[in-house]
Amino acid sequence: MINMIWAMDENQLIGIGDKIPWHIKEDLVYYRNKTRGQTVLMGEATYFSLKGYYKTKPLPYGKIYVASINKDLVLDDAIVINDLIPFIQSFNEDIWVVGGSTIYKLCLPYADRLYISYIKGTHEGDKYFPTIDFSKYNLIWEEESELVRYTLFERK
Ligand SMILES: NC(=O)c1ccc[n+]([C@@H]2O[C@H](COP(=O)([O-])OP(=O)(O)OC[C@H]3O[C@@H](n4cnc5c(N)ncnc54)[C@H](OP(=O)(O)O)[C@@H]3O)[C@@H](O)[C@H]2O)c1
């Protein structure tokens, strides 16, 4: 099962530089509860952004895959994937795709479940989520707070 999880505002904005454009603690807690200890896949930019945030602390995941086209990249806590499409096409276990913009775009055609946190309002930034064809998905769960609408879509 390929799970994809992200937060975006009303313009599908997801990032500014290598950062998230907002600081909404309840959404961070939601994301952490979903991904803690899980096998995750992320792009190189997101990996180094998270490393900067966690500093010397280990990243809170199980197995970590990092997509990069840099064949010389070696990471001590992650497996580097140089060829993302064949990797995701043949992956048969549970995995959580956790960003960023490039990796979401490349993996979206293969995603079985979309965990979307809709951040209310609009923000400043420069990284966006690609267009989603919602005719391919059913909304199977949603819950709303003052700041965020949490949703889960499943491929038909
Ligand atoms: N709101 C959210 O939920 C959320 C979650 C995560 C991240 N973000 C945001 O997303 C932004 C980062 O996104 P990004 O697009 O800059 O970076 P990214 O998706 O984290 O990383 C992109 C990486 O993918 C590699 N790549 C490209 N095509 C590939 C392929 N076919 N096979 C293997 N690797 C491939 C590139 O390698 P090379 O560098 O070697 O070209 C690049 O390093 C940040 O602003 C971050 O805050 C938001």
Short mmCIF file of C-alpha atoms and ligand atoms in Angstrom, two decimals:
data_model
loop_
_atom_site.label_atom_id
_atom_site.label_comp_id
_atom_site.label_asym_id
_atom_site.label_seq_id
_atom_site.Cartn_x
_atom_site.Cartn_y
_atom_site.Cartn_z
CA MET A 1 0.00 0.00 0.00
CA ILE A 2 1.43 3.34 -1.06
CA ASN A 3 0.30 6.06 1.33
CA MET A 4 0.96 9.70 0.60
CA ILE A 5 0.66 12.32 3.34
CA TRP A 6 0.94 16.08 3.11
CA ALA A 7 -0.49 19.41 4.21
CA MET A 8 -1.46 22.09 1.71
CA ASP A 9 -3.24 25.42 1.78
CA GLU A 10 -6.16 26.56 -0.38
CA ASN A 11 -3.76 27.18 -3.32
CA GLN A 12 -2.14 23.70 -2.96
CA LEU A 13 0.96 25.39 -1.50
CA ILE A 14 3.16 22.98 0.49
CA GLY A 15 6.54 24.70 0.97
CA ILE A 16 8.69 27.79 1.07
CA GLY A 17 12.34 27.12 0.29
CA ASP A 18 13.06 23.94 2.24
CA LYS A 19 10.49 24.74 4.94
CA ILE A 20 6.76 24.34 5.61
CA PRO A 21 5.01 27.73 5.22
CA TRP A 22 3.03 27.49 8.50
CA HIS A 23 3.49 26.17 12.00
CA ILE A 24 0.37 24.30 13.05
CA LYS A 25 1.18 22.03 15.95
CA GLU A 26 -1.96 19.87 15.73
CA ASP A 27 -1.12 18.96 12.12
CA LEU A 28 2.48 18.11 13.06
CA VAL A 29 1.17 15.82 15.81
CA TYR A 30 -1.24 14.20 13.31
CA TYR A 31 1.61 13.67 10.79
CA ARG A 32 3.94 12.27 13.46
CA ASN A 33 1.31 9.86 14.77
CA LYS A 34 0.69 8.52 11.27
CA THR A 35 4.36 8.14 10.21
CA ARG A 36 6.19 7.25 13.44
CA GLY A 37 8.14 4.00 13.00
CA GLN A 38 6.87 3.55 9.44
CA THR A 39 8.78 2.90 6.23
CA VAL A 40 8.99 6.28 4.50
CA LEU A 41 10.11 7.65 1.16
CA MET A 42 11.22 11.27 0.76
CA GLY A 43 13.24 13.45 -1.59
CA GLU A 44 16.77 14.55 -0.82
CA ALA A 45 15.67 18.14 -0.10
CA THR A 46 13.05 17.03 2.42
CA TYR A 47 15.54 14.61 4.04
CA PHE A 48 18.14 17.33 4.66
CA SER A 49 15.47 19.76 5.84
CA LEU A 50 14.29 17.17 8.41
CA LYS A 51 17.90 16.43 9.45
CA GLY A 52 18.35 20.16 10.12
CA TYR A 53 15.25 20.11 12.27
CA TYR A 54 16.08 16.95 14.26
CA LYS A 55 19.83 17.81 14.44
CA THR A 56 21.58 14.93 16.27
CA LYS A 57 18.33 13.12 17.12
CA PRO A 58 17.39 10.16 14.89
CA LEU A 59 14.54 10.68 12.43
CA PRO A 60 11.39 9.09 13.93
CA TYR A 61 10.74 6.53 11.20
CA GLY A 62 11.43 2.86 10.55
CA LYS A 63 13.17 2.27 7.25
CA ILE A 64 13.97 5.48 5.33
CA TYR A 65 14.30 5.69 1.53
CA VAL A 66 15.68 8.92 0.05
CA ALA A 67 15.21 9.70 -3.64
CA SER A 68 18.11 11.49 -5.31
CA ILE A 69 19.64 11.42 -8.75
CA ASN A 70 23.08 11.88 -7.13
CA LYS A 71 24.73 8.45 -7.52
CA ASP A 72 27.48 9.39 -5.01
CA LEU A 73 25.09 10.17 -2.18
CA VAL A 74 25.55 7.85 0.82
CA LEU A 75 23.48 8.30 4.00
CA ASP A 76 24.07 6.48 7.26
CA ASP A 77 20.38 6.24 8.27
CA ALA A 78 18.71 5.86 4.86
CA ILE A 79 18.77 3.91 1.61
CA VAL A 80 19.33 6.11 -1.42
CA ILE A 81 17.08 5.47 -4.43
CA ASN A 82 18.50 6.76 -7.72
CA ASP A 83 15.72 5.43 -9.90
CA LEU A 84 12.45 6.31 -8.22
CA ILE A 85 9.82 5.13 -10.73
CA PRO A 86 10.87 1.45 -10.94
CA PHE A 87 11.31 1.48 -7.15
CA ILE A 88 7.79 2.74 -6.42
CA GLN A 89 6.21 0.61 -9.17
CA SER A 90 7.58 -2.59 -7.66
CA PHE A 91 7.17 -1.74 -3.97
CA ASN A 92 4.76 -4.26 -2.40
CA GLU A 93 4.79 -3.38 1.29
CA ASP A 94 3.38 -0.40 3.19
CA ILE A 95 5.22 2.83 2.56
CA TRP A 96 4.52 6.48 3.36
CA VAL A 97 5.54 9.08 0.81
CA VAL A 98 6.31 12.20 2.86
CA GLY A 99 7.48 14.76 0.30
CA GLY A 100 8.48 17.05 -1.06
CA SER A 101 7.01 18.61 -4.13
CA THR A 102 9.06 16.65 -6.72
CA ILE A 103 8.58 13.30 -5.03
CA TYR A 104 4.82 13.82 -4.57
CA LYS A 105 4.51 14.60 -8.28
CA LEU A 106 6.48 11.52 -9.36
CA CYS A 107 4.71 9.14 -6.95
CA LEU A 108 1.12 10.42 -7.22
CA PRO A 109 0.18 8.06 -10.11
CA TYR A 110 1.02 5.08 -7.85
CA ALA A 111 -0.54 6.29 -4.58
CA ASP A 112 -3.29 4.10 -3.09
CA ARG A 113 -4.19 6.40 -0.22
CA LEU A 114 -3.95 10.18 0.11
CA TYR A 115 -3.83 11.66 3.60
CA ILE A 116 -4.43 15.34 2.88
CA SER A 117 -4.44 18.01 5.57
CA TYR A 118 -6.19 21.03 4.09
CA ILE A 119 -4.75 24.07 5.85
CA LYS A 120 -7.38 26.78 5.91
CA GLY A 121 -6.48 30.09 4.24
CA THR A 122 -3.54 30.98 2.00
CA HIS A 123 0.18 31.40 2.72
CA GLU A 124 3.38 32.63 1.07
CA GLY A 125 5.66 30.08 -0.57
CA ASP A 126 7.07 28.55 -3.75
CA LYS A 127 6.44 24.77 -3.65
CA TYR A 128 3.09 23.36 -4.70
CA PHE A 129 1.34 20.01 -4.81
CA PRO A 130 0.53 18.90 -8.40
CA THR A 131 -3.02 18.72 -9.74
CA ILE A 132 -4.93 15.75 -8.35
CA ASP A 133 -7.52 13.85 -10.39
CA PHE A 134 -10.10 13.27 -7.66
CA SER A 135 -12.30 11.23 -10.04
CA LYS A 136 -9.84 8.39 -9.33
CA TYR A 137 -10.37 8.56 -5.55
CA ASN A 138 -13.15 8.17 -2.97
CA LEU A 139 -13.21 10.29 0.17
CA ILE A 140 -13.38 7.72 2.96
CA TRP A 141 -12.82 9.83 6.08
CA GLU A 142 -12.71 13.45 7.12
CA GLU A 143 -12.50 15.46 10.31
CA GLU A 144 -12.31 19.20 10.76
CA SER A 145 -10.76 21.52 13.32
CA GLU A 146 -10.65 25.32 13.36
CA LEU A 147 -7.41 25.38 11.33
CA VAL A 148 -7.32 22.13 9.34
CA ARG A 149 -9.60 19.72 7.46
CA TYR A 150 -8.06 16.24 7.68
CA THR A 151 -9.07 13.87 4.88
CA LEU A 152 -8.32 10.40 3.63
CA PHE A 153 -8.90 9.45 -0.02
CA GLU A 154 -8.61 5.92 -1.37
CA ARG A 155 -8.03 4.93 -4.99
CA LYS A 156 -11.19 3.49 -6.62
N1 LIG B 1 3.48 20.53 3.31
C1 LIG B 1 3.95 19.28 3.37
O1 LIG B 1 3.24 18.36 3.78
C2 LIG B 1 5.36 18.98 2.95
C3 LIG B 1 5.94 17.74 3.20
C4 LIG B 1 7.25 17.52 2.80
C5 LIG B 1 7.96 18.52 2.16
N2 LIG B 1 7.37 19.72 1.94
C6 LIG B 1 8.09 20.82 1.28
O2 LIG B 1 8.50 20.39 -0.02
C7 LIG B 1 9.63 21.19 -0.39
C8 LIG B 1 10.71 20.28 -0.93
O3 LIG B 1 10.31 19.76 -2.17
P1 LIG B 1 11.38 19.64 -3.38
O4 LIG B 1 10.60 19.30 -4.59
O5 LIG B 1 12.23 20.87 -3.37
O6 LIG B 1 12.33 18.46 -2.94
P2 LIG B 1 12.10 16.89 -2.61
O7 LIG B 1 10.89 16.39 -3.31
O8 LIG B 1 12.21 16.70 -1.14
O9 LIG B 1 13.42 16.26 -3.25
C9 LIG B 1 13.61 16.23 -4.61
C10 LIG B 1 14.72 15.25 -4.90
O10 LIG B 1 14.25 14.25 -5.79
C11 LIG B 1 15.33 13.84 -6.57
N3 LIG B 1 14.80 13.23 -7.81
C12 LIG B 1 14.17 13.83 -8.83
N4 LIG B 1 13.78 12.91 -9.76
C13 LIG B 1 14.20 11.71 -9.30
C14 LIG B 1 14.12 10.38 -9.79
N5 LIG B 1 13.50 10.10 -10.95
N6 LIG B 1 14.66 9.38 -9.07
C15 LIG B 1 15.27 9.66 -7.91
N7 LIG B 1 15.38 10.90 -7.38
C16 LIG B 1 14.84 11.91 -8.06
C17 LIG B 1 16.14 15.09 -6.82
O11 LIG B 1 17.49 14.69 -6.88
P3 LIG B 1 18.69 15.74 -7.25
O12 LIG B 1 18.72 16.79 -6.19
O13 LIG B 1 19.88 14.88 -7.20
O14 LIG B 1 18.30 16.32 -8.58
C18 LIG B 1 15.87 15.92 -5.56
O15 LIG B 1 16.93 15.86 -4.64
C19 LIG B 1 10.05 21.96 0.84
O16 LIG B 1 9.55 23.28 0.78
C20 LIG B 1 9.37 21.22 1.96
O17 LIG B 1 9.12 22.04 3.10
C21 LIG B 1 6.09 19.97 2.33
#
